[in-house]
Amino acid sequence: MPKVRKANERNALASGQISNGLQIKGRLWIENEGRTYLSWGRIILLERIGEYGSVSAAAKSMQMSFAHAWHLVEDMNALAPEPLVEKQVGGRRGGGAWLTEAGKRAIHDFLQLVERFQGWIEHESI
Amino acid sequence: MPKVRKANERNALASGQISNGLQIKGRLWIENEGRTYLSWGRIILLERIGEYGSVSAAAKSMQMSFAHAWHLVEDMNALAPEPLVEKQVGGRRGGGAWLTEAGKRAIHDFLQLVERFQGWIEHESI
């Protein structure tokens, strides 16, 4: 798993060099037929689920409501070619959640894309 | 002047090809010491000021309040190396506004940057 990022980082996924005090910033996201599928926040949520083993713990770590996190997971699972997160409801330990192989791959691919974006933006200027 | 863009276009400045139904979207903006200086919306506002010759007409064409547009113009002028918009208050025709050379250059440079970004994103995949 990649290193977990700060949940409250600014929305910018990439930043260019500063020249004349000005800096280019940018962000990327992935849509499926016009609906947001993966974004910076969603990727952090997936990473946290992988770390904590539950949607509620992941949500709490991001100061996100459980309902919102749950909604995001359902939304990603519905938009993904195959589910990214599997969940077990209830049970003695109150259920749990884990990343599928497709989930791990989605994180990896998104972060790779962001890295290439960062490389591009660093060589840009205005 | 470049062709005026629709004010209600989505925030995405660039879109990649669709593969497996998925599409990469991205947006860029320019900051000056951590504060937003130029963005898609701000560039459209500048273009409209250049077209209509007044901040209020430009704001109206974007369904933006005059107060908000005025604030954005003041903010850009303060963050720019030199003012982008000059304004004349009052007078028989109720004042007017026009782009300075720096303002025209800012629009041009931002749109060129966006074009290069579009080129980059089109060759990316996930």
XYZ file of C-alpha atoms in Angstrom:
252
model
C 0.000 0.000 0.000
C 1.248 3.507 -0.743
C 1.825 5.835 2.162
C -1.415 7.269 3.478
C -1.892 10.904 2.633
C -3.266 13.645 4.830
C -7.027 13.824 4.404
C -7.065 17.570 4.756
C -4.484 18.264 2.096
C -5.611 20.824 -0.424
C -7.407 19.628 -3.488
C -4.426 20.214 -5.759
C -2.962 16.949 -6.918
C 0.051 18.503 -8.533
C 1.976 21.756 -8.258
C 4.477 23.313 -10.589
C 7.551 25.355 -9.815
C 7.061 28.884 -8.614
C 8.180 31.540 -11.090
C 7.552 35.255 -10.525
C 5.667 34.171 -7.412
C 3.158 32.303 -9.615
C 2.555 28.575 -9.405
C 0.564 26.232 -11.618
C -1.719 23.870 -9.705
C -3.830 21.079 -11.040
C -6.079 18.246 -10.213
C -7.277 15.126 -11.995
C -10.192 12.824 -11.568
C -11.733 9.906 -13.397
C -15.293 9.821 -14.632
C -17.443 6.987 -15.813
C -19.976 8.305 -18.297
C -19.957 11.774 -16.778
C -20.097 10.680 -13.132
C -17.120 11.047 -10.801
C -15.618 7.624 -10.251
C -12.165 8.257 -8.730
C -10.814 11.443 -7.226
C -8.173 12.408 -4.724
C -10.593 12.148 -1.781
C -11.973 8.813 -2.961
C -8.479 7.386 -3.341
C -7.577 8.460 0.197
C -10.748 6.788 1.441
C -9.803 3.553 -0.332
C -6.292 3.695 1.132
C -7.712 4.173 4.610
C -10.116 1.266 4.209
C -7.120 -0.854 3.255
C -5.272 0.365 6.355
C -8.047 0.199 8.932
C -10.124 -2.701 7.652
C -13.409 -0.893 8.106
C -15.364 1.862 6.413
C -16.288 3.495 9.716
C -12.681 3.670 10.967
C -11.543 4.959 7.592
C -14.278 7.618 7.620
C -13.441 8.650 11.181
C -9.761 9.071 10.302
C -10.785 11.530 7.602
C -13.356 13.409 9.701
C -15.918 12.176 7.204
C -19.372 10.981 8.208
C -19.892 7.240 8.015
C -22.938 7.772 5.814
C -20.932 9.802 3.311
C -18.072 7.301 3.238
C -20.493 4.438 2.773
C -22.181 6.293 -0.060
C -18.821 6.921 -1.764
C -17.865 3.252 -1.495
C -21.197 2.141 -2.943
C -20.832 4.671 -5.723
C -17.291 3.559 -6.608
C -18.295 -0.087 -6.531
C -21.186 0.627 -8.875
C -19.047 2.632 -11.320
C -16.025 0.315 -11.317
C -15.666 -2.507 -13.820
C -15.594 -4.774 -10.741
C -16.068 -3.866 -7.042
C -13.152 -2.125 -5.314
C -14.249 -2.802 -1.740
C -15.872 -5.798 -0.132
C -17.804 -5.403 3.088
C -19.028 -7.727 5.764
C -21.887 -6.338 7.789
C -22.369 -7.087 11.514
C -20.785 -10.096 13.191
C -18.940 -10.152 16.473
C -16.465 -7.443 15.441
C -19.158 -5.232 13.879
C -18.298 -6.022 10.286
C -15.304 -5.035 8.228
C -14.209 -3.964 4.808
C -11.258 -4.713 2.607
C -9.895 -3.843 -0.790
C -10.298 -6.264 -3.651
C -7.497 -6.762 -6.154
C -9.368 -4.336 -8.406
C -9.405 -1.840 -5.531
C -5.675 -2.087 -4.985
C -5.110 -1.729 -8.703
C -7.369 1.334 -8.900
C -5.331 3.083 -6.189
C -2.074 2.117 -7.843
C -3.152 3.240 -11.309
C -4.535 6.541 -10.062
C -1.372 7.341 -8.118
C 0.762 6.487 -11.133
C -1.314 8.832 -13.245
C -0.924 11.581 -10.649
C 2.820 11.040 -10.659
C 2.956 11.501 -14.417
C 0.785 14.591 -14.039
C 3.175 15.966 -11.436
C 6.033 15.358 -13.875
C 4.210 17.208 -16.611
C 3.254 20.195 -14.461
C 6.773 20.588 -13.096
C 8.044 21.205 -16.591
C 5.356 23.722 -17.436
C 5.479 27.446 -16.922
C 3.276 30.422 -17.472
C -9.654 37.722 -28.449
C -10.231 33.996 -28.225
C -13.742 32.740 -28.669
C -15.831 33.250 -25.564
C -16.569 30.057 -23.721
C -19.816 29.003 -22.117
C -19.889 30.250 -18.530
C -21.716 27.185 -17.320
C -19.322 24.654 -18.750
C -18.179 22.120 -16.196
C -15.084 22.834 -14.228
C -12.970 20.398 -16.204
C -10.464 22.198 -18.358
C -9.319 19.105 -20.169
C -10.701 15.645 -20.911
C -8.960 12.528 -22.065
C -10.162 9.818 -24.387
C -12.741 7.397 -23.060
C -11.450 3.866 -22.569
C -13.524 1.145 -20.897
C -16.100 3.870 -20.327
C -13.602 5.736 -18.112
C -12.349 9.226 -18.875
C -9.597 11.300 -17.295
C -10.611 14.868 -16.489
C -8.484 17.640 -15.159
C -8.333 21.241 -14.259
C -5.568 23.784 -13.771
C -5.324 27.083 -12.001
C -2.624 29.580 -11.106
C -1.844 30.671 -7.587
C 0.166 33.568 -6.298
C 1.649 32.633 -2.943
C -1.140 30.185 -2.177
C -4.020 32.385 -3.317
C -5.993 31.653 -6.474
C -4.953 34.140 -9.130
C -6.248 32.713 -12.431
C -8.762 29.950 -12.978
C -11.168 28.913 -15.677
C -13.974 31.080 -14.277
C -11.705 34.078 -13.859
C -10.432 33.762 -17.414
C -13.980 33.656 -18.758
C -14.770 36.784 -16.746
C -11.756 38.562 -18.252
C -12.783 37.498 -21.748
C -16.284 38.835 -21.177
C -14.992 42.144 -19.849
C -12.959 42.413 -23.043
C -16.072 41.663 -25.091
C -18.642 43.780 -23.271
C -16.511 46.643 -22.037
C -18.004 46.604 -18.554
C -17.769 44.494 -15.441
C -21.520 44.575 -14.873
C -22.371 43.382 -18.413
C -19.693 40.689 -18.167
C -21.082 39.542 -14.807
C -24.652 39.515 -16.115
C -23.651 37.379 -19.112
C -22.293 34.789 -16.672
C -25.207 34.927 -14.235
C -22.705 36.192 -11.682
C -23.487 38.947 -9.210
C -21.857 42.274 -9.933
C -20.365 42.323 -6.435
C -18.708 38.953 -6.948
C -17.343 39.887 -10.371
C -16.016 43.168 -9.009
C -14.351 41.328 -6.150
C -12.718 38.871 -8.571
C -11.391 41.683 -10.726
C -9.960 43.517 -7.715
C -8.420 40.281 -6.499
C -6.802 39.493 -9.870
C -5.504 43.039 -10.196
C -3.945 42.812 -6.735
C -2.322 39.423 -7.409
C -1.095 40.186 -10.932
C 2.351 41.596 -11.570
C 0.489 44.512 -13.149
C -3.288 45.191 -13.344
C -5.279 43.107 -15.847
C -8.371 45.293 -15.971
C -8.773 49.050 -15.875
C -12.058 50.549 -14.800
C -13.684 53.902 -15.114
C -16.360 54.584 -12.557
C -19.484 56.658 -13.296
C -19.632 59.105 -16.174
C -22.425 59.470 -18.696
C -22.339 55.835 -19.749
C -22.069 54.536 -16.168
C -18.406 53.651 -16.337
C -16.634 50.946 -18.239
C -13.832 48.449 -18.009
C -11.228 47.167 -20.407
C -8.355 44.745 -20.506
C -4.821 46.029 -20.228
C -2.064 44.492 -22.328
C -1.188 42.413 -19.252
C -4.811 41.248 -19.069
C -4.829 40.139 -22.710
C -1.525 38.376 -22.177
C -2.811 36.615 -19.051
C -5.786 35.201 -20.998
C -3.555 34.155 -23.876
C -0.961 32.484 -21.647
C -3.577 30.635 -19.602
C -5.346 29.342 -22.706
C -2.043 28.196 -24.186
C -1.285 26.337 -20.978
C -4.708 24.703 -21.074
C -4.105 23.654 -24.657
C -0.852 21.940 -23.697
C -2.667 20.311 -20.777
C -5.349 19.045 -23.144
C -2.603 17.595 -25.334
C -1.042 15.836 -22.366
C -4.303 14.412 -21.046
C -5.339 13.108 -24.457
C -2.281 10.902 -24.520
C -2.819 9.555 -21.037
C -4.763 6.505 -20.018
C -5.682 4.672 -16.879
